[in-house]
Amino acid sequence: HYFIQSNLRFSMPNIKIFAGNSHPELAQRIAQRLGTEPSKVVLKKFANQETSVEIGESVRGEDVYILQSGCGEVNDHLMEMLIMIHACKIASAERVTAVIPCFPYARQDKKDKSRAPITAKLVANMLSVAGADHIITMDLHASQIQGFFDIPVDNLYAEPAVLKWIKENIENWQDVVIVSPDAGGAKRVVSIADRLNVNFALIHKERAVANEVQRMTLVGDVTDRVAVIIDDLADTCGTVVKAAEKLTEAGAKNVYAMMTHGVFSGPALERLMKSPIEIIVVSNTIPQHDKIALCPKIQVIDVSTILGEAIRRTHNGESISYLLKNIPL
């Protein structure tokens, strides 16, 4: 058996971790966990705004991992990742794995109206054509996106980290109610409520236009309970803030929110500051430093251990199913 102590630094032969510009800090943390350093790559833009990628060391016969999250300048970062995958592939890398903590365009995953594009499928095709052999991602908006690829996709969950946070930070967590802000997240919420052995509630919402919620109905009882809203993504935070207001109206004692990917675009932070939510917990799949400065309600849980351990297990040909239910040491 392979036991790791958190202070043990082990180095691996033929593994290279390249970081895109989207989240260098996460790449640094992952590399540190693997006892290595991020490999050399120079990413810049030409005067005409085309992306330039220069891989700074040999990757021939190596196991290459390219880390890029779908945040910030999403299209630039996506293009950067595709070029890096292609560059490594034609430089004879043995295997190229794209590590995408927050998958770009994951919400455009179905034809929900006439002439709508399924952009998540397009992104999957682009990654495959660029030369990716394997994808590691986290909390996909819809797990069917794995089926858009013909290459293996490991969809890791932040759930074990969420359970740990609830148990460590909420007094009498046995009495919480786990709430899904929409029907789509019901499965995720039921899974967490089952593992904590607590009740869950569901909010049904109707949208008039994208990103704007019209009215909401609460199904379930939250009177004098701590409500924890759980979702995969916090973008403009319209839904989660409205859900929190609904829960407060329904008699919830405190409201917390936990989201895997804290995008926080547009008026999100301002809305959160005015909302009844006491703490919003997000993971560091997206950089949060500047957001925390503007909104002290944000707390961050580190998922670099989960991603790092997934990379180590993939590299060594071990099973990663353990990570879907447990946090690595």
Coordinates of C-alpha atoms in Angstrom, one line a residue:
H1 CA 0.0 0.0 0.0
Y2 CA 1.1 3.5 -0.7
F3 CA 0.5 5.8 2.3
I4 CA 1.3 9.5 2.0
Q5 CA 2.0 11.7 4.9
S6 CA 1.3 15.4 4.3
N7 CA 4.9 16.3 5.0
L8 CA 6.4 13.6 2.8
R9 CA 7.7 15.0 -0.5
F10 CA 8.1 12.3 -3.2
S11 CA 9.3 13.0 -6.6
M12 CA 8.2 11.3 -9.8
P13 CA 10.1 10.5 -12.9
N14 CA 8.7 11.7 -16.3
I15 CA 5.8 13.8 -15.1
K16 CA 5.5 17.4 -16.3
I17 CA 2.9 19.9 -15.1
F18 CA 2.4 23.0 -17.2
A19 CA 0.3 25.9 -15.9
G20 CA -1.8 28.2 -18.1
N21 CA -2.4 31.8 -17.1
S22 CA -5.8 31.2 -15.6
H23 CA -4.6 29.9 -12.2
P24 CA -0.9 29.6 -11.6
E25 CA -1.3 29.5 -7.8
L26 CA -3.3 26.2 -8.0
A27 CA -0.7 24.7 -10.3
Q28 CA 2.0 25.7 -7.8
R29 CA 0.1 24.0 -5.0
I30 CA -0.5 20.8 -7.0
A31 CA 3.1 20.6 -8.1
Q32 CA 4.2 21.1 -4.5
R33 CA 2.0 18.2 -3.4
L34 CA 3.6 16.1 -6.1
G35 CA 7.1 17.1 -5.0
T36 CA 7.9 18.9 -8.2
E37 CA 7.8 22.3 -9.8
P38 CA 5.6 23.6 -12.6
S39 CA 7.5 23.1 -15.9
K40 CA 8.8 26.0 -17.9
V41 CA 6.4 27.5 -20.4
V42 CA 6.2 31.1 -21.8
L43 CA 2.7 32.3 -22.6
K44 CA 2.3 35.7 -24.2
K45 CA 0.4 37.5 -26.9
F46 CA 1.8 38.8 -30.1
A47 CA 1.1 42.4 -31.1
N48 CA -2.0 41.3 -33.0
Q49 CA -3.4 39.5 -29.9
E50 CA -2.7 36.0 -31.2
T51 CA -1.6 33.6 -28.4
S52 CA 2.1 32.5 -28.3
V53 CA 3.1 29.4 -26.4
E54 CA 6.7 28.3 -26.0
I55 CA 7.3 25.1 -24.1
G56 CA 10.6 25.6 -22.3
E57 CA 11.7 22.0 -21.7
S58 CA 11.7 18.6 -23.4
V59 CA 8.5 16.6 -23.1
R60 CA 9.5 13.7 -25.3
G61 CA 8.1 10.5 -23.8
E62 CA 6.8 12.3 -20.7
D63 CA 3.5 12.2 -19.0
V64 CA 2.2 15.8 -19.4
Y65 CA -0.5 17.5 -17.4
I66 CA -1.7 20.9 -18.5
L67 CA -3.7 22.9 -15.9
Q68 CA -6.1 25.6 -17.1
S69 CA -9.3 26.6 -15.5
G70 CA -12.3 28.1 -17.4
C71 CA -12.4 31.5 -15.7
G72 CA -11.4 35.1 -16.3
E73 CA -10.8 35.6 -20.0
V74 CA -12.4 32.3 -20.8
N75 CA -11.8 32.2 -24.5
D76 CA -8.2 33.3 -24.2
H77 CA -7.5 30.7 -21.6
L78 CA -9.3 28.0 -23.7
M79 CA -7.2 28.8 -26.7
E80 CA -4.0 28.9 -24.6
M81 CA -4.8 25.4 -23.3
L82 CA -5.5 24.0 -26.8
I83 CA -2.3 25.4 -28.1
M84 CA -0.3 24.0 -25.1
I85 CA -1.9 20.5 -25.7
H86 CA -1.1 20.7 -29.4
A87 CA 2.5 21.9 -28.7
C88 CA 3.2 19.0 -26.3
K89 CA 1.6 16.5 -28.5
I90 CA 3.7 17.3 -31.6
A91 CA 6.8 17.5 -29.3
S92 CA 6.2 13.7 -28.8
A93 CA 4.7 13.7 -25.3
E94 CA 3.7 10.2 -24.3
R95 CA 0.3 11.3 -22.9
V96 CA -1.3 14.7 -22.5
T97 CA -3.9 15.2 -19.8
A98 CA -5.9 18.4 -19.6
V99 CA -6.6 19.3 -16.0
I100 CA -9.6 21.7 -16.1
P101 CA -10.8 22.4 -12.6
C102 CA -13.7 24.5 -13.9
F103 CA -14.9 23.3 -17.3
P104 CA -15.6 26.3 -19.7
Y105 CA -19.0 26.5 -21.4
A106 CA -20.3 23.7 -19.2
R107 CA -23.7 25.4 -18.9
Q108 CA -24.2 25.3 -22.7
D109 CA -24.8 21.5 -22.6
K110 CA -28.2 21.0 -24.3
K111 CA -30.5 22.5 -26.9
D112 CA -32.9 24.2 -24.5
K113 CA -34.3 26.4 -27.3
S114 CA -34.3 26.5 -31.1
R115 CA -31.0 27.1 -32.8
A116 CA -29.1 27.0 -29.4
P117 CA -25.5 25.7 -29.8
I118 CA -24.2 22.9 -27.6
T119 CA -21.0 24.6 -26.9
A120 CA -19.8 22.2 -24.3
K121 CA -19.7 19.5 -27.0
L122 CA -17.7 21.8 -29.3
V123 CA -15.2 22.4 -26.5
A124 CA -14.9 18.6 -26.0
N125 CA -14.2 18.2 -29.7
M126 CA -11.6 21.0 -29.7
L127 CA -9.8 19.4 -26.8
S128 CA -9.8 16.0 -28.5
V129 CA -8.7 17.4 -31.8
A130 CA -5.9 19.4 -30.1
G131 CA -4.6 16.0 -28.9
A132 CA -5.7 15.6 -25.3
D133 CA -5.6 11.9 -24.2
H134 CA -7.4 12.3 -20.9
I135 CA -9.4 15.0 -19.0
I136 CA -9.5 15.6 -15.3
T137 CA -12.2 18.1 -14.2
M138 CA -14.2 18.9 -11.1
D139 CA -18.0 19.1 -10.5
L140 CA -19.1 19.3 -14.1
H141 CA -22.4 21.3 -14.4
A142 CA -24.0 18.2 -15.9
S143 CA -22.2 14.9 -15.6
Q144 CA -23.4 13.9 -19.1
I145 CA -20.7 16.2 -20.5
Q146 CA -18.3 13.2 -19.9
G147 CA -20.2 11.6 -22.7
F148 CA -19.3 14.4 -25.1
F149 CA -15.8 13.0 -25.1
D150 CA -14.5 9.7 -26.6
I151 CA -11.5 9.9 -24.3
P152 CA -11.5 9.1 -20.6
V153 CA -12.9 11.9 -18.4
D154 CA -12.4 11.9 -14.6
N155 CA -15.0 14.1 -13.0
L156 CA -13.8 14.7 -9.4
Y157 CA -16.2 15.9 -6.7
A158 CA -15.7 18.7 -4.2
E159 CA -18.3 16.9 -2.0
P160 CA -15.9 15.3 0.5
A161 CA -14.4 18.7 1.1
V162 CA -17.9 20.2 1.5
L163 CA -18.9 17.6 4.1
K164 CA -15.7 18.2 6.0
W165 CA -16.3 21.9 6.1
I166 CA -19.9 21.5 7.3
K167 CA -18.8 19.1 10.1
E168 CA -15.9 21.4 11.2
N169 CA -17.6 24.8 10.9
I170 CA -21.3 24.4 11.7
E171 CA -22.2 23.8 15.3
N172 CA -24.9 21.1 15.7
W173 CA -24.5 20.2 12.0
Q174 CA -26.8 17.3 12.6
D175 CA -29.7 19.7 12.5
V176 CA -28.8 21.5 9.2
V177 CA -31.1 21.4 6.1
I178 CA -29.3 21.1 2.8
V179 CA -31.0 23.2 0.2
S180 CA -30.8 23.0 -3.6
P181 CA -31.5 26.4 -5.2
D182 CA -32.9 24.7 -8.4
A183 CA -34.2 21.3 -9.5
G184 CA -31.0 20.7 -11.5
G185 CA -28.9 20.4 -8.3
A186 CA -31.3 18.1 -6.5
K187 CA -29.2 15.0 -7.1
R188 CA -26.1 16.7 -5.6
V189 CA -28.0 17.9 -2.6
V190 CA -29.7 14.5 -1.9
S191 CA -26.2 12.8 -2.0
I192 CA -24.8 15.3 0.6
A193 CA -27.9 15.1 2.8
D194 CA -27.7 11.3 2.8
R195 CA -24.1 11.3 3.8
L196 CA -24.7 13.7 6.6
N197 CA -28.0 12.0 7.5
V198 CA -29.9 15.3 7.5
N199 CA -33.0 16.6 5.8
F200 CA -33.0 18.5 2.5
A201 CA -35.2 21.1 0.8
L202 CA -35.6 22.2 -2.8
I203 CA -36.3 25.5 -4.4
H204 CA -38.2 25.5 -7.7
K205 CA -37.5 28.6 -9.8
E206 CA -38.8 29.9 -13.1
R207 CA -36.7 32.0 -15.4
A208 CA -37.9 34.6 -17.8
V209 CA -34.5 35.3 -19.4
A210 CA -31.1 33.7 -18.8
N211 CA -29.3 34.9 -15.6
E212 CA -32.5 36.4 -14.1
V213 CA -34.9 34.4 -11.9
Q214 CA -38.6 35.3 -11.8
R215 CA -40.3 33.5 -8.9
M216 CA -39.4 30.8 -6.5
T217 CA -41.2 28.1 -4.5
L218 CA -39.7 26.3 -1.4
V219 CA -40.4 22.6 -1.0
G220 CA -39.4 21.4 2.5
D221 CA -39.2 22.7 6.0
V222 CA -36.4 25.0 7.3
T223 CA -38.1 26.6 10.3
D224 CA -35.5 27.4 13.1
R225 CA -32.8 25.4 11.2
V226 CA -29.5 26.3 9.7
A227 CA -29.9 26.2 5.9
V228 CA -26.9 25.3 3.7
I229 CA -27.5 26.1 0.0
I230 CA -25.4 23.9 -2.2
D231 CA -24.7 24.3 -5.9
D232 CA -22.0 23.7 -8.4
L233 CA -21.5 27.3 -9.6
A234 CA -22.0 30.8 -8.3
D235 CA -22.0 33.3 -11.2
T236 CA -24.1 36.4 -10.9
C237 CA -25.5 35.0 -7.6
G238 CA -29.1 36.1 -8.5
T239 CA -30.4 32.6 -7.8
V240 CA -28.5 32.0 -4.6
V241 CA -29.4 35.4 -3.1
K242 CA -33.1 35.0 -4.0
A243 CA -33.0 31.5 -2.5
A244 CA -31.4 32.8 0.7
E245 CA -34.1 35.5 1.0
K246 CA -36.8 32.8 0.5
L247 CA -35.2 30.6 3.2
T248 CA -35.0 33.6 5.7
E249 CA -38.7 34.3 5.0
A250 CA -39.5 30.6 5.6
G251 CA -37.9 30.9 9.1
A252 CA -34.3 29.7 8.6
K253 CA -32.1 30.6 11.5
N254 CA -28.9 31.1 9.5
V255 CA -28.1 30.7 5.8
Y256 CA -24.8 29.5 4.4
A257 CA -24.0 28.9 0.8
M258 CA -21.5 26.4 -0.6
M259 CA -20.5 26.4 -4.3
T260 CA -17.7 24.5 -6.0
H261 CA -16.9 27.2 -8.6
G262 CA -17.1 30.8 -7.5
V263 CA -17.2 32.8 -10.8
F264 CA -18.8 35.9 -9.2
S265 CA -19.4 38.0 -12.3
G266 CA -21.2 41.3 -12.6
P267 CA -23.1 42.4 -9.5
A268 CA -22.4 39.1 -7.6
L269 CA -20.3 40.4 -4.8
E270 CA -22.5 43.4 -4.2
R271 CA -25.6 41.2 -4.0
L272 CA -23.8 38.8 -1.6
M273 CA -22.9 41.7 0.8
K274 CA -26.6 42.8 0.9
S275 CA -28.0 39.2 1.2
P276 CA -28.9 37.3 4.3
I277 CA -26.1 34.8 3.5
E278 CA -23.6 34.7 6.4
I279 CA -20.8 32.8 4.7
I280 CA -20.4 31.7 1.1
V281 CA -17.9 28.9 0.8
V282 CA -16.2 28.3 -2.6
S283 CA -13.3 26.1 -3.7
N284 CA -10.1 27.4 -5.3
T285 CA -10.9 25.9 -8.8
I286 CA -11.0 29.7 -9.7
P287 CA -8.7 32.3 -8.1
Q288 CA -10.5 34.2 -5.3
H289 CA -7.9 36.6 -3.8
D290 CA -9.3 39.8 -5.2
K291 CA -12.9 38.7 -4.6
I292 CA -12.3 38.0 -0.9
A293 CA -10.9 41.6 -0.5
L294 CA -14.2 42.9 -1.8
C295 CA -16.5 40.5 -0.1
P296 CA -15.3 39.2 3.4
K297 CA -18.2 36.7 3.5
I298 CA -16.3 34.5 1.0
Q299 CA -14.3 31.5 2.5
V300 CA -12.2 29.2 0.3
I301 CA -11.6 25.5 0.6
D302 CA -8.5 24.1 -1.1
V303 CA -9.1 21.4 -3.6
S304 CA -5.4 21.2 -4.8
T305 CA -5.0 18.0 -2.6
I306 CA -7.8 16.3 -4.5
L307 CA -6.5 17.3 -7.9
G308 CA -2.9 16.6 -7.0
E309 CA -3.8 13.1 -5.7
A310 CA -5.9 12.4 -8.9
I311 CA -2.8 13.3 -11.0
R312 CA -0.5 11.1 -8.9
R313 CA -2.9 8.2 -9.1
T314 CA -3.4 8.6 -12.9
H315 CA 0.3 8.8 -13.4
N316 CA 0.9 5.6 -11.4
G317 CA -2.0 3.8 -13.0
E318 CA -4.0 3.6 -9.7
S319 CA -7.7 3.9 -9.3
I320 CA -9.1 7.3 -8.4
S321 CA -12.5 6.1 -7.2
Y322 CA -11.4 6.6 -3.6
L323 CA -11.2 10.3 -4.2
L324 CA -14.9 10.5 -5.0
K325 CA -15.9 9.8 -1.4
N326 CA -12.8 10.8 0.6
I327 CA -10.3 13.6 1.0
P328 CA -6.7 12.5 0.5
L329 CA -4.3 13.1 3.5

